[in-house]
């Protein structure tokens, strides 16, 4: 075989490994006698565009009761022995099979690990009458780049599919110690630098609300699993929007905390050792409460005592106890790309609702405008530092086995910022200085605004059709990446879905620039039918608890 | 003039500026009628080696009463109007003149600024009956690299002597807001990377206890001022020992906090934008209490809300309130360089004293051995990252005006680690990964030891004679740099002075390596007469409060 074809074998092997792990589910979790489940039954052909109803239809009602339960309630039901942890793991694994068959969001199922962890929970509860910890028996899904000892760490690239890591990421240990049950690893795109989710290894992960659309990215597998219902909580990572975008595109919650809050340093980055832009690891979940619980569990494990890069910041909900007022700064547009009509409507409706009340849960609410701050410069700063080596390590890794470079990979490396190149050290220093200056100036802008939190679009639109060489659809990360360059905690959450009746194209709009023009012209409401639409709340750096608090308050109020 | 001589003019101009600022003191702080002061009187020729008695002899008793007062008591005496802030500033400035004349520790006097700040304090107290803040009226000395708007930022190098900064470092603002009175800027060595204090601009800063010895470095001007008595509190910076070494060499307290605790990012580094090894800014003071007060004042100003790189860590003395026991791990040697006899004695005496008690102030004390952890590797890791560009920026800056490269500069750049070079990005990443691994492994070692804090030498010896091309005397930073590579807070404090009678050379010692050999062979007790000998206490990263607490407890007990 020529080296240019080697990638195909590697990808096929990885998919075969995934398929074998799927087949193993039946071995580790055989169906109890008389328990019928259609999770392996033939599915409609063609599949409907919207597959969010599949789980209810194809799962046994007992399994569906479990997988559709509120995760905090599910924890209580496991603790009270209504369900065993093994039953819960089985239900989620069978649901995950359906998700894989419809949206292709899994890189590997972990039935053996899930059975061992769930059995341990059940045994412990049986023997001691106590739960193992606050995550006792809860299925937790892991983005593929989170390391599991003895498992491949493929970084979604063919050449690495056979690379096995020899340690667990610290956050895995923290969650496992608290009783979490890992049961699946989820897809991510080539290079991990797309707001979509396509890799040469595993193909495309599609959006469960509309299979013609991407699931978002880079934690797109987790996003799709949450949207489908085969996950209630999982881990993603975010260096430009990779937690928040797929959460938003699937109508769930995703929070990027301050980068050094949760242990991200030992998750797998192909450019390990790079310090210019810090990625974050964090929760993506069905509810804000389960995201908060996961965060609290990790903080309570004091990971900074092991990973000395982290902030020594215990979880502190007390800092909000005297909060009497919340000033919300609404950012309608970032001034580079005007949000598409569904996002405009979602934000407008939210603001109207918020402005109509004086308080929520006894907290005085003030809604003011929040102006964007040099978003184009923010984008230039962050993209000038994503690939300090000009992405040589990525490109060489792809080339080694002939893996084609996908259009969005090509775009972020070569087109998003024409100045990306292998930097010299003084060039790196200069770019770092620009980063500090931007952060400082942004922060001054924020402080002057007087707002506590920012309410903004999660993205310029809902989920987009896939990017191809002819049409790059996911090229403006500004709504999320702004909070990476400024390292502010930010949470996205679904508020509505695209309604072609309400969300008509805006006539006579004059685009601000080429990107804005292409995004404006691309908008045809029917393309986006059923796609979730999300907003975002951001708080100052290190005020992660405030980000959770404000998101809880506002998202619940908007839903009510 | 040829460019090779330009440096001489620049240096002479900088010295002239300093001398003019010294002359200005009399203008801004004229002697009150009938107030006699000999601070400008001729001094003994030759000067005695030990000039720590000069202040008492040459200052007016009123001035000396002020400059010799405990700084916490001095604050109270200013608050109660026993002294005006102007009187205090005057006393310290006159004392600083004597220090400059004997140990050469000042780059610039700030009489105009001191008068304005002190007058503001006095006026505020007069008008409101309140102090401006917790530092009301206290003279605070600044290492030259701390930026003052409108003042030169010379980085101790001729080419930059005329470079004027256009902002105040944030820590300057924090302290000024609390009532601090800045009155002098202190010397630092060429490149800031010596544990001595010699620059081509300002020459050598000598040790007030023994003028044949260096004052330590790089914050050597501050160290000498503290040793002389012309400062009671000042700011230094530390990336390998630069706060702790000169504090130790002058018998006072110097603490390097966790690097991101106090705002260091806007102090002047010639390699600004470098992120590989984080420097720290922090206090050097006559007492641990005044160092702690300064730290608390800065934390209370919440600098992380302005400089978003910082840890959002309020000062928290509460974390120690339930502390019932302190386990002290004694590190007798780092396994690379065996401490010279005075340090061995100091540590032995301290341990004997600590082992003889079961508790101090109600805190149970346990003393155990603490083994070093791969100190040579730690040194290799940190030196491989000090100069990511192979020190090109330093060397080019010197060369531009013909400034000679001093022997210790040459050593740290070219000899301390033969692998220093202009790195490529992948090389930088690899070195960063080695750093993370070392930190992680070191931390595991620390955790396994079970100790709360480490008690170790501050340095391999007391202050050394200057390094020359023939004899490099200050080439083992390991005792301090270990806590930079691990980013642990560490405090040095004087415990005794060299006593040639007690501190005889050790006969028949077999050196461990070439460095150890040269340090062993160089030891002749009479060279070091009167030189302070110091110890060091280190705590885990982020546990700055514990470092202060343990230092207070132990240093007071050892002194008692």
PDB file of N, CA, C and O in Angstrom, chain A residues 271-276 305-306 308-310 312 388-389 393 422-426 428-429 432-433 435-436 439-440 443-444 447 540-542, chain B residues 271-276 305-306 308-310 312 388-389 393 422-423 425-426 428-429 432-433 435-436 439-440 443-444 447 540-542:
ATOM      1  N   UNK A 271      -0.396  19.808  19.976  1.00  0.00           N
ATOM      2  CA  UNK A 271       0.646  20.805  20.191  1.00  0.00           C
ATOM      3  C   UNK A 271       0.910  20.993  21.682  1.00  0.00           C
ATOM      4  O   UNK A 271       1.040  22.108  22.179  1.00  0.00           O
ATOM      5  N   UNK A 272       0.939  19.879  22.394  1.00  0.00           N
ATOM      6  CA  UNK A 272       1.229  19.928  23.824  1.00  0.00           C
ATOM      7  C   UNK A 272       2.486  20.729  24.105  1.00  0.00           C
ATOM      8  O   UNK A 272       3.481  20.585  23.400  1.00  0.00           O
ATOM      9  N   UNK A 273       2.431  21.557  25.136  1.00  0.00           N
ATOM     10  CA  UNK A 273       3.567  22.404  25.454  1.00  0.00           C
ATOM     11  C   UNK A 273       3.338  23.837  25.004  1.00  0.00           C
ATOM     12  O   UNK A 273       4.032  24.751  25.433  1.00  0.00           O
ATOM     13  N   UNK A 274       2.346  24.023  24.136  1.00  0.00           N
ATOM     14  CA  UNK A 274       1.994  25.380  23.707  1.00  0.00           C
ATOM     15  C   UNK A 274       1.265  26.094  24.838  1.00  0.00           C
ATOM     16  O   UNK A 274       0.396  25.517  25.485  1.00  0.00           O
ATOM     17  N   UNK A 275       1.620  27.344  25.067  1.00  0.00           N
ATOM     18  CA  UNK A 275       1.019  28.077  26.187  1.00  0.00           C
ATOM     19  C   UNK A 275       0.328  29.359  25.753  1.00  0.00           C
ATOM     20  O   UNK A 275      -0.204  30.088  26.582  1.00  0.00           O
ATOM     21  N   UNK A 276       0.342  29.634  24.458  1.00  0.00           N
ATOM     22  CA  UNK A 276      -0.093  30.954  24.015  1.00  0.00           C
ATOM     23  C   UNK A 276      -1.592  31.175  24.215  1.00  0.00           C
ATOM     24  O   UNK A 276      -2.011  32.230  24.685  1.00  0.00           O
ATOM     25  N   UNK A 305      -4.047  20.629  43.748  1.00  0.00           N
ATOM     26  CA  UNK A 305      -2.994  20.061  44.595  1.00  0.00           C
ATOM     27  C   UNK A 305      -2.182  19.011  43.838  1.00  0.00           C
ATOM     28  O   UNK A 305      -1.105  18.622  44.286  1.00  0.00           O
ATOM     29  N   UNK A 306      -2.726  18.539  42.729  1.00  0.00           N
ATOM     30  CA  UNK A 306      -2.019  17.565  41.894  1.00  0.00           C
ATOM     31  C   UNK A 306      -1.423  18.271  40.674  1.00  0.00           C
ATOM     32  O   UNK A 306      -0.260  18.134  40.358  1.00  0.00           O
ATOM     33  N   UNK A 308      -0.335  21.479  39.376  1.00  0.00           N
ATOM     34  CA  UNK A 308      -0.009  22.761  39.992  1.00  0.00           C
ATOM     35  C   UNK A 308      -0.105  23.931  39.040  1.00  0.00           C
ATOM     36  O   UNK A 308       0.267  25.047  39.399  1.00  0.00           O
ATOM     37  N   UNK A 309      -0.595  23.686  37.830  1.00  0.00           N
ATOM     38  CA  UNK A 309      -0.860  24.807  36.919  1.00  0.00           C
ATOM     39  C   UNK A 309      -2.212  25.462  37.222  1.00  0.00           C
ATOM     40  O   UNK A 309      -2.491  26.553  36.767  1.00  0.00           O
ATOM     41  N   UNK A 310      -3.058  24.765  37.952  1.00  0.00           N
ATOM     42  CA  UNK A 310      -4.450  25.204  38.109  1.00  0.00           C
ATOM     43  C   UNK A 310      -4.625  26.294  39.160  1.00  0.00           C
ATOM     44  O   UNK A 310      -3.813  26.431  40.073  1.00  0.00           O
ATOM     45  N   UNK A 312      -5.967  27.612  42.432  1.00  0.00           N
ATOM     46  CA  UNK A 312      -6.335  26.984  43.704  1.00  0.00           C
ATOM     47  C   UNK A 312      -7.636  27.622  44.175  1.00  0.00           C
ATOM     48  O   UNK A 312      -7.656  28.428  45.088  1.00  0.00           O
ATOM     49  N   UNK A 388       1.311  28.273  16.673  1.00  0.00           N
ATOM     50  CA  UNK A 388       2.601  28.968  16.774  1.00  0.00           C
ATOM     51  C   UNK A 388       3.633  28.401  15.802  1.00  0.00           C
ATOM     52  O   UNK A 388       4.590  29.077  15.449  1.00  0.00           O
ATOM     53  N   UNK A 389       3.444  27.139  15.442  1.00  0.00           N
ATOM     54  CA  UNK A 389       4.395  26.505  14.515  1.00  0.00           C
ATOM     55  C   UNK A 389       3.855  26.529  13.087  1.00  0.00           C
ATOM     56  O   UNK A 389       4.313  25.757  12.238  1.00  0.00           O
ATOM     57  N   UNK A 393       2.929  20.732  12.947  1.00  0.00           N
ATOM     58  CA  UNK A 393       2.739  19.430  13.593  1.00  0.00           C
ATOM     59  C   UNK A 393       1.460  18.759  13.087  1.00  0.00           C
ATOM     60  O   UNK A 393       1.435  17.558  12.814  1.00  0.00           O
ATOM     61  N   UNK A 422       5.194  29.581  11.094  1.00  0.00           N
ATOM     62  CA  UNK A 422       6.076  29.108  12.152  1.00  0.00           C
ATOM     63  C   UNK A 422       6.804  30.331  12.719  1.00  0.00           C
ATOM     64  O   UNK A 422       7.651  30.922  12.064  1.00  0.00           O
ATOM     65  N   UNK A 423       6.449  30.701  13.919  1.00  0.00           N
ATOM     66  CA  UNK A 423       6.967  31.940  14.495  1.00  0.00           C
ATOM     67  C   UNK A 423       8.386  31.776  15.012  1.00  0.00           C
ATOM     68  O   UNK A 423       8.777  30.695  15.455  1.00  0.00           O
ATOM     69  N   UNK A 424       9.101  32.877  14.992  1.00  0.00           N
ATOM     70  CA  UNK A 424      10.338  32.925  15.771  1.00  0.00           C
ATOM     71  C   UNK A 424       9.933  33.302  17.190  1.00  0.00           C
ATOM     72  O   UNK A 424       8.807  33.755  17.439  1.00  0.00           O
ATOM     73  N   UNK A 425      10.844  33.137  18.115  1.00  0.00           N
ATOM     74  CA  UNK A 425      10.536  33.472  19.511  1.00  0.00           C
ATOM     75  C   UNK A 425      10.162  34.950  19.665  1.00  0.00           C
ATOM     76  O   UNK A 425       9.137  35.256  20.290  1.00  0.00           O
ATOM     77  N   UNK A 426      10.923  35.895  19.097  1.00  0.00           N
ATOM     78  CA  UNK A 426      10.501  37.297  19.252  1.00  0.00           C
ATOM     79  C   UNK A 426       9.117  37.564  18.650  1.00  0.00           C
ATOM     80  O   UNK A 426       8.347  38.356  19.184  1.00  0.00           O
ATOM     81  N   UNK A 428       6.688  35.384  18.554  1.00  0.00           N
ATOM     82  CA  UNK A 428       5.750  34.839  19.544  1.00  0.00           C
ATOM     83  C   UNK A 428       5.556  35.834  20.686  1.00  0.00           C
ATOM     84  O   UNK A 428       4.432  36.101  21.119  1.00  0.00           O
ATOM     85  N   UNK A 429       6.645  36.391  21.190  1.00  0.00           N
ATOM     86  CA  UNK A 429       6.559  37.363  22.283  1.00  0.00           C
ATOM     87  C   UNK A 429       5.715  38.572  21.888  1.00  0.00           C
ATOM     88  O   UNK A 429       4.901  39.054  22.666  1.00  0.00           O
ATOM     89  N   UNK A 432       2.174  37.580  21.920  1.00  0.00           N
ATOM     90  CA  UNK A 432       1.701  37.485  23.309  1.00  0.00           C
ATOM     91  C   UNK A 432       1.431  38.869  23.892  1.00  0.00           C
ATOM     92  O   UNK A 432       0.446  39.073  24.597  1.00  0.00           O
ATOM     93  N   UNK A 433       2.299  39.798  23.573  1.00  0.00           N
ATOM     94  CA  UNK A 433       2.088  41.154  24.100  1.00  0.00           C
ATOM     95  C   UNK A 433       0.803  41.762  23.546  1.00  0.00           C
ATOM     96  O   UNK A 433       0.073  42.452  24.267  1.00  0.00           O
ATOM     97  N   UNK A 435      -1.743  40.098  22.794  1.00  0.00           N
ATOM     98  CA  UNK A 435      -2.804  39.395  23.537  1.00  0.00           C
ATOM     99  C   UNK A 435      -3.042  40.047  24.901  1.00  0.00           C
ATOM    100  O   UNK A 435      -4.182  40.327  25.272  1.00  0.00           O
ATOM    101  N   UNK A 436      -1.957  40.313  25.629  1.00  0.00           N
ATOM    102  CA  UNK A 436      -2.124  40.970  26.930  1.00  0.00           C
ATOM    103  C   UNK A 436      -2.812  42.315  26.765  1.00  0.00           C
ATOM    104  O   UNK A 436      -3.687  42.690  27.545  1.00  0.00           O
ATOM    105  N   UNK A 439      -6.479  41.885  26.046  1.00  0.00           N
ATOM    106  CA  UNK A 439      -7.182  41.470  27.268  1.00  0.00           C
ATOM    107  C   UNK A 439      -7.373  42.636  28.221  1.00  0.00           C
ATOM    108  O   UNK A 439      -8.436  42.821  28.795  1.00  0.00           O
ATOM    109  N   UNK A 440      -6.295  43.380  28.362  1.00  0.00           N
ATOM    110  CA  UNK A 440      -6.357  44.519  29.283  1.00  0.00           C
ATOM    111  C   UNK A 440      -7.384  45.536  28.789  1.00  0.00           C
ATOM    112  O   UNK A 440      -8.247  45.990  29.543  1.00  0.00           O
ATOM    113  N   UNK A 443     -10.896  44.281  29.093  1.00  0.00           N
ATOM    114  CA  UNK A 443     -11.338  44.296  30.483  1.00  0.00           C
ATOM    115  C   UNK A 443     -11.701  45.714  30.935  1.00  0.00           C
ATOM    116  O   UNK A 443     -12.687  45.912  31.640  1.00  0.00           O
ATOM    117  N   UNK A 444     -10.923  46.682  30.496  1.00  0.00           N
ATOM    118  CA  UNK A 444     -11.248  48.072  30.819  1.00  0.00           C
ATOM    119  C   UNK A 444     -12.611  48.433  30.232  1.00  0.00           C
ATOM    120  O   UNK A 444     -13.426  49.086  30.889  1.00  0.00           O
ATOM    121  N   UNK A 447     -15.215  46.748  32.404  1.00  0.00           N
ATOM    122  CA  UNK A 447     -15.365  47.419  33.702  1.00  0.00           C
ATOM    123  C   UNK A 447     -16.143  48.723  33.545  1.00  0.00           C
ATOM    124  O   UNK A 447     -17.012  49.049  34.346  1.00  0.00           O
ATOM    125  N   UNK A 540     -16.952  37.926  34.206  1.00  0.00           N
ATOM    126  CA  UNK A 540     -15.513  38.244  34.238  1.00  0.00           C
ATOM    127  C   UNK A 540     -14.654  37.008  34.529  1.00  0.00           C
ATOM    128  O   UNK A 540     -15.107  36.073  35.180  1.00  0.00           O
ATOM    129  N   UNK A 541     -13.417  37.062  34.062  1.00  0.00           N
ATOM    130  CA  UNK A 541     -12.466  35.980  34.318  1.00  0.00           C
ATOM    131  C   UNK A 541     -12.462  35.610  35.801  1.00  0.00           C
ATOM    132  O   UNK A 541     -12.513  36.483  36.661  1.00  0.00           O
ATOM    133  N   UNK A 542     -12.407  34.327  36.044  1.00  0.00           N
ATOM    134  CA  UNK A 542     -12.355  33.747  37.391  1.00  0.00           C
ATOM    135  C   UNK A 542     -13.692  33.746  38.113  1.00  0.00           C
ATOM    136  O   UNK A 542     -13.812  33.121  39.160  1.00  0.00           O
TER     137      UNK A 542
ATOM    138  N   UNK B 271      12.425  40.711  27.808  1.00  0.00           N
ATOM    139  CA  UNK B 271      11.814  39.684  26.975  1.00  0.00           C
ATOM    140  C   UNK B 271      10.313  39.609  27.224  1.00  0.00           C
ATOM    141  O   UNK B 271       9.733  38.540  27.342  1.00  0.00           O
ATOM    142  N   UNK B 272       9.689  40.768  27.339  1.00  0.00           N
ATOM    143  CA  UNK B 272       8.243  40.831  27.541  1.00  0.00           C
ATOM    144  C   UNK B 272       7.519  39.985  26.513  1.00  0.00           C
ATOM    145  O   UNK B 272       7.860  40.010  25.333  1.00  0.00           O
ATOM    146  N   UNK B 273       6.512  39.242  26.956  1.00  0.00           N
ATOM    147  CA  UNK B 273       5.774  38.352  26.069  1.00  0.00           C
ATOM    148  C   UNK B 273       6.199  36.907  26.252  1.00  0.00           C
ATOM    149  O   UNK B 273       5.517  35.994  25.821  1.00  0.00           O
ATOM    150  N   UNK B 274       7.344  36.702  26.910  1.00  0.00           N
ATOM    151  CA  UNK B 274       7.789  35.342  27.210  1.00  0.00           C
ATOM    152  C   UNK B 274       6.929  34.763  28.330  1.00  0.00           C
ATOM    153  O   UNK B 274       6.639  35.443  29.312  1.00  0.00           O
ATOM    154  N   UNK B 275       6.517  33.521  28.167  1.00  0.00           N
ATOM    155  CA  UNK B 275       5.621  32.916  29.164  1.00  0.00           C
ATOM    156  C   UNK B 275       6.195  31.646  29.778  1.00  0.00           C
ATOM    157  O   UNK B 275       5.548  31.014  30.603  1.00  0.00           O
ATOM    158  N   UNK B 276       7.395  31.282  29.359  1.00  0.00           N
ATOM    159  CA  UNK B 276       7.894  29.960  29.724  1.00  0.00           C
ATOM    160  C   UNK B 276       8.187  29.829  31.223  1.00  0.00           C
ATOM    161  O   UNK B 276       7.824  28.846  31.844  1.00  0.00           O
ATOM    162  N   UNK B 305      -8.784  42.002  39.117  1.00  0.00           N
ATOM    163  CA  UNK B 305      -9.901  42.587  38.372  1.00  0.00           C
ATOM    164  C   UNK B 305      -9.400  43.531  37.278  1.00  0.00           C
ATOM    165  O   UNK B 305     -10.150  43.888  36.378  1.00  0.00           O
ATOM    166  N   UNK B 306      -8.154  43.937  37.384  1.00  0.00           N
ATOM    167  CA  UNK B 306      -7.547  44.793  36.359  1.00  0.00           C
ATOM    168  C   UNK B 306      -6.637  43.955  35.460  1.00  0.00           C
ATOM    169  O   UNK B 306      -6.734  44.001  34.244  1.00  0.00           O
ATOM    170  N   UNK B 308      -5.969  40.614  34.270  1.00  0.00           N
ATOM    171  CA  UNK B 308      -6.738  39.368  34.260  1.00  0.00           C
ATOM    172  C   UNK B 308      -5.868  38.123  34.141  1.00  0.00           C
ATOM    173  O   UNK B 308      -6.394  37.025  34.013  1.00  0.00           O
ATOM    174  N   UNK B 309      -4.546  38.303  34.191  1.00  0.00           N
ATOM    175  CA  UNK B 309      -3.664  37.133  34.216  1.00  0.00           C
ATOM    176  C   UNK B 309      -3.527  36.581  35.648  1.00  0.00           C
ATOM    177  O   UNK B 309      -3.075  35.469  35.835  1.00  0.00           O
ATOM    178  N   UNK B 310      -3.904  37.381  36.622  1.00  0.00           N
ATOM    179  CA  UNK B 310      -3.604  37.029  38.015  1.00  0.00           C
ATOM    180  C   UNK B 310      -4.595  36.043  38.610  1.00  0.00           C
ATOM    181  O   UNK B 310      -5.738  35.931  38.169  1.00  0.00           O
ATOM    182  N   UNK B 312      -7.302  35.049  41.051  1.00  0.00           N
ATOM    183  CA  UNK B 312      -8.343  35.803  41.769  1.00  0.00           C
ATOM    184  C   UNK B 312      -8.384  35.278  43.191  1.00  0.00           C
ATOM    185  O   UNK B 312      -9.284  34.547  43.582  1.00  0.00           O
ATOM    186  N   UNK B 388      14.464  31.934  25.779  1.00  0.00           N
ATOM    187  CA  UNK B 388      13.902  31.179  24.651  1.00  0.00           C
ATOM    188  C   UNK B 388      14.500  31.607  23.314  1.00  0.00           C
ATOM    189  O   UNK B 388      14.475  30.850  22.348  1.00  0.00           O
ATOM    190  N   UNK B 389      14.964  32.844  23.273  1.00  0.00           N
ATOM    191  CA  UNK B 389      15.564  33.346  22.020  1.00  0.00           C
ATOM    192  C   UNK B 389      17.079  33.226  22.061  1.00  0.00           C
ATOM    193  O   UNK B 389      17.770  33.880  21.268  1.00  0.00           O
ATOM    194  N   UNK B 393      17.863  39.054  22.446  1.00  0.00           N
ATOM    195  CA  UNK B 393      17.396  40.415  22.732  1.00  0.00           C
ATOM    196  C   UNK B 393      18.330  41.112  23.714  1.00  0.00           C
ATOM    197  O   UNK B 393      18.660  42.289  23.547  1.00  0.00           O
ATOM    198  N   UNK B 422      18.353  29.960  20.391  1.00  0.00           N
ATOM    199  CA  UNK B 422      17.093  30.481  19.869  1.00  0.00           C
ATOM    200  C   UNK B 422      16.237  29.278  19.465  1.00  0.00           C
ATOM    201  O   UNK B 422      16.538  28.581  18.502  1.00  0.00           O
ATOM    202  N   UNK B 423      15.215  29.022  20.231  1.00  0.00           N
ATOM    203  CA  UNK B 423      14.426  27.805  20.036  1.00  0.00           C
ATOM    204  C   UNK B 423      13.472  27.924  18.853  1.00  0.00           C
ATOM    205  O   UNK B 423      12.985  29.015  18.539  1.00  0.00           O
ATOM    206  N   UNK B 425       9.660  26.680  17.664  1.00  0.00           N
ATOM    207  CA  UNK B 425       8.435  26.477  18.438  1.00  0.00           C
ATOM    208  C   UNK B 425       8.326  25.037  18.963  1.00  0.00           C
ATOM    209  O   UNK B 425       8.049  24.845  20.156  1.00  0.00           O
ATOM    210  N   UNK B 426       8.555  24.027  18.140  1.00  0.00           N
ATOM    211  CA  UNK B 426       8.468  22.666  18.707  1.00  0.00           C
ATOM    212  C   UNK B 426       9.484  22.422  19.827  1.00  0.00           C
ATOM    213  O   UNK B 426       9.193  21.729  20.791  1.00  0.00           O
ATOM    214  N   UNK B 428      10.499  24.719  21.916  1.00  0.00           N
ATOM    215  CA  UNK B 428       9.908  25.401  23.076  1.00  0.00           C
ATOM    216  C   UNK B 428       8.840  24.515  23.711  1.00  0.00           C
ATOM    217  O   UNK B 428       8.794  24.348  24.933  1.00  0.00           O
ATOM    218  N   UNK B 429       7.990  23.941  22.881  1.00  0.00           N
ATOM    219  CA  UNK B 429       6.929  23.074  23.412  1.00  0.00           C
ATOM    220  C   UNK B 429       7.508  21.881  24.167  1.00  0.00           C
ATOM    221  O   UNK B 429       7.015  21.509  25.228  1.00  0.00           O
ATOM    222  N   UNK B 432       8.706  23.059  27.427  1.00  0.00           N
ATOM    223  CA  UNK B 432       7.565  23.299  28.322  1.00  0.00           C
ATOM    224  C   UNK B 432       7.025  21.981  28.878  1.00  0.00           C
ATOM    225  O   UNK B 432       6.675  21.894  30.052  1.00  0.00           O
ATOM    226  N   UNK B 433       6.983  20.969  28.026  1.00  0.00           N
ATOM    227  CA  UNK B 433       6.483  19.676  28.514  1.00  0.00           C
ATOM    228  C   UNK B 433       7.403  19.098  29.587  1.00  0.00           C
ATOM    229  O   UNK B 433       6.926  18.527  30.568  1.00  0.00           O
ATOM    230  N   UNK B 435       9.057  20.839  31.609  1.00  0.00           N
ATOM    231  CA  UNK B 435       8.749  21.670  32.788  1.00  0.00           C
ATOM    232  C   UNK B 435       7.516  21.127  33.506  1.00  0.00           C
ATOM    233  O   UNK B 435       7.515  20.960  34.727  1.00  0.00           O
ATOM    234  N   UNK B 436       6.443  20.871  32.743  1.00  0.00           N
ATOM    235  CA  UNK B 436       5.227  20.330  33.382  1.00  0.00           C
ATOM    236  C   UNK B 436       5.540  19.012  34.077  1.00  0.00           C
ATOM    237  O   UNK B 436       5.069  18.753  35.170  1.00  0.00           O
ATOM    238  N   UNK B 439       7.482  19.588  37.256  1.00  0.00           N
ATOM    239  CA  UNK B 439       6.590  20.138  38.285  1.00  0.00           C
ATOM    240  C   UNK B 439       5.696  19.060  38.878  1.00  0.00           C
ATOM    241  O   UNK B 439       5.493  18.984  40.081  1.00  0.00           O
ATOM    242  N   UNK B 440       5.135  18.273  37.982  1.00  0.00           N
ATOM    243  CA  UNK B 440       4.236  17.212  38.423  1.00  0.00           C
ATOM    244  C   UNK B 440       4.987  16.225  39.309  1.00  0.00           C
ATOM    245  O   UNK B 440       4.536  15.883  40.407  1.00  0.00           O
ATOM    246  N   UNK B 443       5.960  17.684  42.638  1.00  0.00           N
ATOM    247  CA  UNK B 443       4.795  17.795  43.502  1.00  0.00           C
ATOM    248  C   UNK B 443       4.405  16.444  44.097  1.00  0.00           C
ATOM    249  O   UNK B 443       4.057  16.353  45.269  1.00  0.00           O
ATOM    250  N   UNK B 444       4.501  15.395  43.294  1.00  0.00           N
ATOM    251  CA  UNK B 444       4.226  14.063  43.813  1.00  0.00           C
ATOM    252  C   UNK B 444       5.207  13.728  44.939  1.00  0.00           C
ATOM    253  O   UNK B 444       4.821  13.171  45.964  1.00  0.00           O
ATOM    254  N   UNK B 447       4.124  15.722  47.957  1.00  0.00           N
ATOM    255  CA  UNK B 447       2.918  15.168  48.578  1.00  0.00           C
ATOM    256  C   UNK B 447       3.253  13.899  49.361  1.00  0.00           C
ATOM    257  O   UNK B 447       2.767  13.703  50.476  1.00  0.00           O
ATOM    258  N   UNK B 540       3.531  24.741  49.492  1.00  0.00           N
ATOM    259  CA  UNK B 540       2.997  24.350  48.178  1.00  0.00           C
ATOM    260  C   UNK B 540       2.501  25.549  47.373  1.00  0.00           C
ATOM    261  O   UNK B 540       2.095  26.560  47.943  1.00  0.00           O
ATOM    262  N   UNK B 541       2.530  25.394  46.055  1.00  0.00           N
ATOM    263  CA  UNK B 541       2.035  26.446  45.158  1.00  0.00           C
ATOM    264  C   UNK B 541       0.668  26.925  45.613  1.00  0.00           C
ATOM    265  O   UNK B 541      -0.171  26.135  46.026  1.00  0.00           O
ATOM    266  N   UNK B 542       0.488  28.217  45.546  1.00  0.00           N
ATOM    267  CA  UNK B 542      -0.770  28.900  45.881  1.00  0.00           C
ATOM    268  C   UNK B 542      -1.002  29.032  47.376  1.00  0.00           C
ATOM    269  O   UNK B 542      -1.903  29.748  47.790  1.00  0.00           O
TER     270      UNK B 542
END
